[in-house]
Coordinates of C-alpha atoms and ligand atoms in Angstrom, one line a residue:
M1 CA -14.5 41.3 -20.3
A2 CA -12.3 39.9 -17.6
S3 CA -9.0 38.8 -18.8
R4 CA -7.5 35.4 -17.8
T5 CA -3.9 35.3 -16.9
T6 CA -2.0 32.1 -17.6
T7 CA 0.7 30.9 -15.3
K8 CA 3.9 29.6 -16.8
A9 CA 5.2 26.3 -15.4
T10 CA 8.2 28.1 -14.0
D11 CA 6.0 30.5 -11.9
R12 CA 4.2 27.6 -10.3
P13 CA 5.1 26.2 -6.9
K14 CA 7.5 23.4 -6.9
V15 CA 6.4 20.2 -5.1
V16 CA 8.8 17.8 -3.4
I17 CA 7.2 14.4 -2.9
V18 CA 8.8 12.0 -0.4
G19 CA 8.0 8.4 -1.3
A20 CA 7.4 6.7 -4.6
G21 CA 4.7 4.3 -3.4
L22 CA 1.3 4.2 -4.9
G23 CA 0.3 7.6 -3.3
G24 CA 3.4 9.5 -4.3
L25 CA 3.3 8.2 -7.9
M26 CA -0.4 8.9 -8.3
L27 CA 0.2 12.5 -7.2
G28 CA 3.2 12.7 -9.5
A29 CA 1.1 11.6 -12.4
L30 CA -1.5 14.2 -11.6
L31 CA 1.1 17.0 -11.3
E32 CA 2.6 15.8 -14.6
R33 CA -0.7 16.4 -16.3
C34 CA -1.1 19.8 -14.7
D35 CA 2.4 20.8 -15.7
I36 CA 3.3 21.6 -12.1
P37 CA 7.0 21.1 -11.3
Y38 CA 7.8 18.3 -8.9
V39 CA 10.4 15.8 -7.8
I40 CA 9.9 12.4 -6.1
V41 CA 12.5 11.3 -3.6
E42 CA 12.4 7.6 -2.7
R43 CA 14.6 5.7 -0.3
A44 CA 14.6 2.4 -2.1
A45 CA 17.5 2.1 -4.5
V46 CA 15.6 -0.2 -6.8
V47 CA 11.8 -0.7 -7.3
K48 CA 11.2 -4.3 -6.2
P49 CA 7.9 -6.0 -7.2
L50 CA 6.8 -6.4 -3.5
G51 CA 3.3 -6.9 -2.2
S52 CA 0.2 -8.9 -3.0
A53 CA -2.9 -7.6 -4.6
L54 CA -5.3 -4.6 -4.4
T55 CA -8.8 -4.2 -5.6
L56 CA -10.0 -1.0 -7.4
G57 CA -13.5 0.1 -8.3
S58 CA -15.7 3.1 -9.0
T59 CA -13.9 5.4 -6.6
L60 CA -10.6 5.2 -8.3
I61 CA -11.1 4.1 -11.9
P62 CA -12.6 7.5 -13.0
L63 CA -9.3 9.1 -11.9
L64 CA -7.4 6.6 -14.0
E65 CA -9.7 7.4 -16.9
Q66 CA -8.9 11.1 -16.5
L67 CA -5.2 10.3 -16.5
G68 CA -5.7 8.1 -19.7
I69 CA -4.5 4.9 -18.1
A70 CA -7.7 3.0 -17.3
E71 CA -7.1 0.8 -20.3
E72 CA -3.8 -0.3 -18.7
L73 CA -5.7 -1.3 -15.5
Y74 CA -8.2 -3.3 -17.6
R75 CA -5.3 -5.1 -19.3
A76 CA -3.2 -5.8 -16.2
G77 CA -6.1 -6.3 -13.8
K78 CA -8.8 -8.9 -13.7
P79 CA -12.5 -8.2 -13.1
W80 CA -13.8 -9.6 -9.9
T81 CA -17.3 -9.9 -8.5
H82 CA -17.3 -12.1 -5.4
Y83 CA -15.4 -12.4 -2.2
Y84 CA -15.7 -16.0 -1.0
T85 CA -15.1 -17.0 2.6
Y86 CA -14.2 -20.6 3.5
S87 CA -13.7 -22.5 6.7
E88 CA -10.5 -24.3 7.4
S89 CA -12.2 -27.5 6.4
R90 CA -12.7 -25.9 2.9
E91 CA -16.5 -25.3 3.2
L92 CA -17.8 -22.2 1.6
I93 CA -19.4 -20.2 4.4
L94 CA -20.0 -16.8 2.9
S95 CA -20.2 -15.3 -0.6
S96 CA -20.3 -11.5 -0.9
D97 CA -21.5 -10.2 -4.2
F98 CA -19.7 -7.0 -5.3
S99 CA -21.2 -7.0 -8.8
L100 CA -24.1 -4.9 -7.6
A101 CA -21.6 -2.0 -7.4
Q102 CA -21.4 -2.1 -11.2
G103 CA -25.1 -1.5 -11.5
L104 CA -25.0 1.4 -9.1
T105 CA -21.8 3.1 -10.4
G106 CA -21.2 1.8 -13.9
Y107 CA -17.8 0.6 -13.0
K108 CA -16.6 -3.0 -12.5
Q109 CA -14.2 -4.0 -9.7
Y110 CA -10.7 -5.1 -10.7
A111 CA -8.1 -7.1 -8.8
I112 CA -4.5 -6.3 -9.6
G113 CA -1.2 -7.2 -8.2
R114 CA 0.4 -4.3 -6.3
P115 CA 3.6 -4.5 -8.4
A116 CA 1.6 -4.3 -11.6
L117 CA -0.3 -1.2 -10.4
H118 CA 2.9 0.4 -9.2
D119 CA 4.5 -0.2 -12.7
I120 CA 1.5 1.4 -14.4
L121 CA 1.9 4.6 -12.3
L122 CA 5.6 4.6 -12.6
T123 CA 5.4 4.8 -16.4
Q124 CA 3.5 8.1 -16.0
I125 CA 6.5 9.8 -14.4
P126 CA 9.5 10.8 -16.4
S127 CA 12.4 8.8 -15.0
E128 CA 14.5 12.0 -14.2
K129 CA 11.8 13.1 -11.7
V130 CA 12.1 10.0 -9.6
H131 CA 15.2 10.0 -7.4
L132 CA 15.9 6.5 -6.1
G133 CA 18.2 5.6 -3.2
K134 CA 17.4 8.8 -1.4
R135 CA 16.4 8.3 2.2
V136 CA 15.0 11.5 3.7
T137 CA 16.1 12.3 7.3
T138 CA 16.1 16.0 7.7
I139 CA 13.3 18.5 6.9
N140 CA 13.3 22.2 7.1
N141 CA 9.7 23.5 7.0
D142 CA 9.8 26.8 8.8
G143 CA 10.5 29.4 6.1
D144 CA 9.4 30.6 2.7
K145 CA 10.6 27.3 1.2
V146 CA 10.8 23.6 2.3
E147 CA 14.0 21.7 2.1
V148 CA 14.6 17.9 2.5
K149 CA 18.0 16.3 3.0
T150 CA 18.8 12.7 2.3
T151 CA 21.4 10.4 3.9
D152 CA 23.7 10.6 0.9
G153 CA 24.1 14.4 1.3
S154 CA 21.6 15.4 -1.4
S155 CA 19.1 18.2 -0.7
Y156 CA 15.8 19.1 -2.5
E157 CA 14.1 22.5 -2.2
G158 CA 10.5 23.3 -3.1
D159 CA 7.4 25.3 -2.1
I160 CA 5.2 22.4 -1.0
L161 CA 6.3 19.2 0.7
I162 CA 4.2 16.1 0.3
G163 CA 4.7 13.2 2.8
A164 CA 3.8 10.2 0.8
D165 CA 6.3 8.1 2.7
G166 CA 4.0 5.5 4.2
A167 CA 3.0 4.3 7.7
Y168 CA 6.2 5.4 9.4
S169 CA 6.4 8.7 7.5
I170 CA 9.5 10.7 8.3
V171 CA 7.6 13.9 7.1
R172 CA 4.9 13.2 9.7
Q173 CA 7.5 12.4 12.5
R174 CA 9.4 15.7 11.9
M175 CA 6.1 17.7 11.6
Y176 CA 4.9 16.2 14.9
E177 CA 8.2 16.8 16.7
T178 CA 7.9 20.5 15.7
L179 CA 4.3 20.8 16.7
L180 CA 4.9 19.0 20.0
K181 CA 7.6 21.5 20.9
K182 CA 5.1 24.3 20.2
Q183 CA 2.5 22.4 22.2
K184 CA 0.3 22.3 19.1
L185 CA 0.0 18.6 18.6
P186 CA -3.3 17.1 19.7
A187 CA -3.1 14.3 22.3
S188 CA -4.6 11.9 19.8
D189 CA -1.6 12.3 17.6
Q190 CA 0.9 11.7 20.4
E191 CA -0.2 8.2 21.0
E192 CA 1.8 5.3 19.6
L193 CA 0.5 3.5 16.5
P194 CA -1.8 0.7 17.5
F195 CA -1.7 -2.5 15.5
S196 CA -3.5 -5.8 15.7
C197 CA -2.3 -7.8 12.8
I198 CA 0.9 -9.4 11.5
C199 CA 0.9 -10.1 7.9
L200 CA 2.8 -12.1 5.3
V201 CA 2.3 -11.1 1.6
G202 CA 3.5 -12.3 -1.7
Q203 CA 2.8 -13.5 -5.2
T204 CA 3.6 -16.7 -7.0
R205 CA 5.4 -16.8 -10.3
P206 CA 3.0 -17.3 -13.3
L207 CA 1.6 -20.9 -12.9
D208 CA 0.5 -23.6 -15.3
P209 CA -3.3 -23.3 -15.6
E210 CA -3.5 -27.1 -16.2
E211 CA -2.0 -27.6 -12.7
F212 CA -4.1 -24.8 -11.2
P213 CA -7.4 -24.7 -13.2
V214 CA -8.7 -22.0 -10.9
L215 CA -6.5 -19.6 -13.1
K216 CA -8.7 -20.4 -16.1
E217 CA -11.7 -18.5 -14.5
P218 CA -12.3 -15.3 -16.4
I219 CA -13.2 -13.5 -13.2
A220 CA -10.5 -13.1 -10.5
Q221 CA -11.1 -15.6 -7.7
F222 CA -10.9 -13.8 -4.3
M223 CA -10.9 -16.5 -1.6
S224 CA -10.5 -16.0 2.1
T225 CA -10.1 -18.8 4.7
L226 CA -10.8 -18.4 8.4
G227 CA -8.6 -20.5 10.6
N228 CA -10.3 -22.7 13.2
D229 CA -9.0 -20.8 16.2
N230 CA -9.8 -17.4 14.6
A231 CA -6.1 -16.4 15.0
Y232 CA -5.2 -16.7 11.4
S233 CA -6.9 -16.0 8.1
W234 CA -5.4 -16.3 4.6
I235 CA -6.4 -14.9 1.3
L236 CA -5.7 -15.9 -2.3
I237 CA -6.4 -13.8 -5.4
T238 CA -5.9 -14.9 -9.0
T239 CA -4.5 -12.5 -11.5
S240 CA -4.8 -12.0 -15.3
Y241 CA -1.2 -12.9 -15.8
G242 CA -1.5 -16.4 -14.2
S243 CA -0.1 -15.7 -10.8
I244 CA -1.8 -16.1 -7.4
C245 CA -1.4 -13.2 -5.0
W246 CA -1.6 -14.3 -1.3
M247 CA -1.7 -12.9 2.2
V248 CA -1.6 -14.7 5.6
M249 CA -2.7 -12.6 8.6
L250 CA -2.2 -13.3 12.2
H251 CA -4.8 -11.4 14.2
L252 CA -3.7 -10.4 17.6
D253 CA -6.1 -10.0 20.5
K254 CA -5.8 -6.7 22.3
V255 CA -3.5 -8.0 25.1
A256 CA -1.2 -9.8 22.7
S257 CA -1.2 -6.8 20.4
R258 CA -0.1 -4.4 23.1
S259 CA 2.5 -6.8 24.6
T260 CA 3.9 -7.5 21.2
Y261 CA 4.0 -3.8 20.5
N262 CA 5.8 -3.1 23.8
D263 CA 8.3 -5.8 23.1
K264 CA 11.3 -3.9 21.9
K265 CA 12.6 -6.9 20.0
N266 CA 9.6 -6.7 17.8
R267 CA 9.9 -3.0 17.1
T268 CA 12.9 -3.1 14.8
S269 CA 12.2 -1.5 11.4
E270 CA 12.5 -5.1 10.0
N271 CA 9.1 -5.9 11.4
L272 CA 7.4 -2.6 11.0
E273 CA 8.1 -1.7 7.4
W274 CA 7.2 -3.4 4.1
G275 CA 10.1 -5.4 2.9
S276 CA 11.5 -8.9 2.7
H277 CA 13.4 -9.8 5.8
A278 CA 14.6 -13.4 5.3
E279 CA 14.6 -14.6 8.9
A280 CA 11.3 -13.2 9.9
V281 CA 9.7 -14.3 6.6
K282 CA 11.0 -17.8 6.9
A283 CA 9.7 -18.3 10.4
M284 CA 6.2 -17.2 9.5
C285 CA 6.2 -19.3 6.3
D286 CA 7.3 -22.4 8.3
E287 CA 4.6 -21.8 10.9
T288 CA 1.8 -21.5 8.3
R289 CA 2.8 -23.7 5.3
H290 CA 0.3 -26.4 6.3
F291 CA -2.8 -24.1 5.9
P292 CA -5.1 -25.7 3.4
L293 CA -6.2 -24.0 0.2
P294 CA -9.9 -23.8 -0.7
F295 CA -9.4 -24.8 -4.3
G296 CA -8.0 -28.0 -5.9
D297 CA -8.4 -31.5 -4.6
G298 CA -7.7 -30.7 -1.0
S299 CA -4.0 -31.6 -1.1
L300 CA -2.8 -28.0 -1.7
T301 CA -1.5 -25.8 1.1
M302 CA 0.0 -22.4 1.6
G303 CA 3.4 -24.1 1.3
D304 CA 2.6 -24.7 -2.4
M305 CA 2.2 -20.9 -2.8
Y306 CA 5.4 -20.1 -0.9
D307 CA 7.4 -22.6 -2.9
R308 CA 6.2 -21.1 -6.1
S309 CA 7.0 -17.5 -5.0
D310 CA 10.3 -15.7 -5.2
Q311 CA 11.4 -15.8 -1.6
D312 CA 13.1 -12.4 -1.7
L313 CA 9.7 -10.8 -2.8
I314 CA 7.8 -12.1 0.2
S315 CA 7.1 -9.4 2.9
K316 CA 6.3 -9.6 6.5
V317 CA 4.8 -6.5 8.1
M318 CA 2.8 -5.3 11.1
L319 CA -0.3 -3.5 10.1
E320 CA -1.6 -0.5 12.0
E321 CA -4.9 1.3 12.0
K322 CA -5.1 5.0 12.7
V323 CA -6.6 8.2 11.3
F324 CA -4.3 11.1 12.2
D325 CA -5.9 14.4 13.1
T326 CA -3.0 16.5 12.0
W327 CA -2.2 16.0 8.3
Y328 CA -0.7 19.4 7.3
S329 CA 1.5 22.1 8.9
G330 CA 3.4 25.0 7.3
R331 CA 4.2 23.9 3.8
A332 CA 3.9 20.2 4.4
V333 CA 1.0 17.9 3.7
L334 CA 0.6 14.2 4.5
I335 CA -1.1 11.8 2.1
G336 CA -1.8 8.1 1.9
D337 CA -0.6 5.9 4.7
G338 CA 1.3 8.8 6.2
S339 CA -2.0 10.3 7.2
L340 CA -4.5 7.5 7.3
L341 CA -3.9 3.9 8.0
I342 CA -6.8 1.6 7.3
F343 CA -6.2 -2.1 7.7
W344 CA -5.8 -4.1 4.7
E345 CA -7.5 -2.7 1.7
A346 CA -7.0 -0.4 -1.2
N347 CA -8.6 2.6 0.4
P348 CA -9.7 5.1 -2.2
A349 CA -8.9 7.9 0.3
N350 CA -5.3 6.9 -0.1
F351 CA -5.3 8.5 -3.5
C352 CA -7.0 11.8 -2.6
L353 CA -5.2 14.9 -1.8
T354 CA -7.3 17.7 -0.3
V355 CA -5.6 21.0 0.0
P356 CA -6.6 23.0 3.0
I357 CA -8.0 26.5 2.4
D358 CA -7.0 28.8 5.2
Ligands
FAD401 C1 6.5 -2.7 -0.6 C2 5.1 -2.5 -0.3 C3 4.2 -3.6 -0.4 C4 2.8 -3.4 -0.1 N1 1.9 -4.4 -0.4 C5 0.6 -4.3 -0.2 C6 -0.4 -5.3 -0.5 O1 0.0 -6.3 -1.0 N2 -1.7 -5.0 -0.3 C7 -2.1 -3.8 0.2 O2 -3.3 -3.6 0.3 N3 -1.2 -2.8 0.5 C8 0.1 -3.0 0.3 N4 1.0 -2.0 0.6 C9 0.5 -0.8 1.2 C10 -0.1 0.0 0.2 O3 0.7 0.2 -0.9 C11 -0.5 1.4 0.8 O4 -1.3 1.1 1.9 C12 -1.2 2.3 0.0 O5 -0.9 2.1 -1.4 C13 -0.8 3.8 0.4 O6 0.4 4.1 -0.3 P1 1.4 5.1 0.2 O7 2.0 5.7 -1.0 O8 0.8 6.1 1.2 O9 2.4 4.3 1.0 P2 3.4 3.2 0.6 O10 2.9 2.4 -0.6 O11 3.8 2.4 1.8 O12 4.7 4.0 0.0 C14 5.6 4.7 0.8 C15 6.9 4.9 0.1 O13 7.7 5.9 0.8 C16 9.0 5.4 0.8 N5 9.7 6.0 2.0 C17 9.4 5.7 3.3 N6 10.2 6.4 4.1 C18 11.0 7.2 3.3 C19 12.0 8.1 3.5 N7 12.5 8.4 4.8 N8 12.6 8.7 2.5 C20 12.2 8.4 1.2 N9 11.3 7.5 0.9 C21 10.7 6.9 2.0 C22 8.9 3.9 0.9 O14 10.0 3.2 0.5 C23 7.7 3.6 0.0 O15 8.1 3.5 -1.4 C24 2.4 -2.2 0.4 C25 3.3 -1.1 0.6 C26 4.6 -1.3 0.2 C27 5.6 -0.1 0.4

C-alpha cells in the first residue's frame, strides 16, 4: 500500500503577501486553514473603514462557508434581490431581478459595506501575521527566495511572493520592470492603465429609520440614478446596520478620459489610489451635493448623505479597467486588482488564486 507522507508546517513554503485588502486577507485566511506559513505586509498604519459596499453571491459564499465565516456575512450583510435604476426626475426606469440566481445556485445575494467585509476577513488572521505601516518599495525575486523591503528598513523573506497590493501594485511594477529589461513583457502589459471613471465613495453613520424609512426594508435597497446628461450616475445601498453606502461616478468620454489621464496634475497618487484626500473629496462633494435621491419625499439630495458621513472616510478615486496578461513571474504571483481591474463591482475572480503549473 502506498504510504502518504505528511509535511510539517515548517517544511512548507513561506508566503509573503503584500497588501491587506480584501484579496490579501482572503488568501491569508485560506493559508491559515491550510497551516501554511505566511506574513501580510500592509502600507497603511491603521485600518480605516474606507469604501462603500460590495455584493456577494453564489461565487463567493461557498468559499466563506468552507472557511466557516458565512454566518458572519449573513449577520453583517443584508440580502438583496433587485437593482433599481431611476432617472434624475426620480422615475423608476429599470428593475433588474437577481433573485433568480438563488433558484439557480441555491445562494442568496448579500450586500455588505466594504469595511464590514474587511473586518470579517481580518478577524481570521492572527494579528502578529499582519504587519501594518510597512510600505513595500524593493523586491528581490531572482534567486531561491523572494525578499521584500519596506520604507522603514524592515525586510521579509519567503518562498512565494503574492502581490495583493491593488491597482497600482508595486509587485506588478517591479515584475514588469524586470521582464521589460529581459524583453519578455508583452506589448499589452506595457500600455498605461486606461480609466474612464472618477468615483466618490462613502457610507453614512447609522441613521434613524424614522427619518429614513427606506432602512426598515428587510431587503437591501440598491438604487442607481442616471443623471440627465449621462455624465454622472449615483448609487445608494442600505445596510443591515442602518447606514447607507453611496457612490457617485463621473463617467468620462474617451477624449476626456485620455486628456485627464495625460494631465500630470491629475496623476498624483492622491487621485489614483483609494483614500480620503480632503481637497479633492470636498470639490467633488460640492459639485454633486444637489443630486436628488430616489427615495423619500423628493427633498433629499446627495448632500444629505455627505453631511451624515464622516468626512475623513470619504474616498475619491479614478477607476481603471484592465486585464493584465502577465500575472506571475519567478516566485511572484499577482492576485486581485493587481492582476485584473474590472470596473466597479465585487468580482469573484478577485478572490481566486490559480497557481500556474509549469
Ligand atoms: C480603501 C479601499 C476602499 C475601497 N472601496 C471599494 C468600494 O466601496 N466598492 C468596491 O467595489 N471596491 C472598493 N475597493 C476596491 C476593492 O476592495 C477591490 O477592487 C477588490 O476587493 C480587490 O482587492 P485587492 O485586495 O486586490 O485590492 P485592494 O482592496 O485595493 O487592497 C490593496 C491593499 O494593498 C495595500 N498596498 C498597496 N501598495 C502597497 C505597498 N507598496 N506596500 C504594502 N501594501 C500596499 C493597500 O493599502 C491595500 O490595503 C476599495 C479598495 C480600497 C483599498
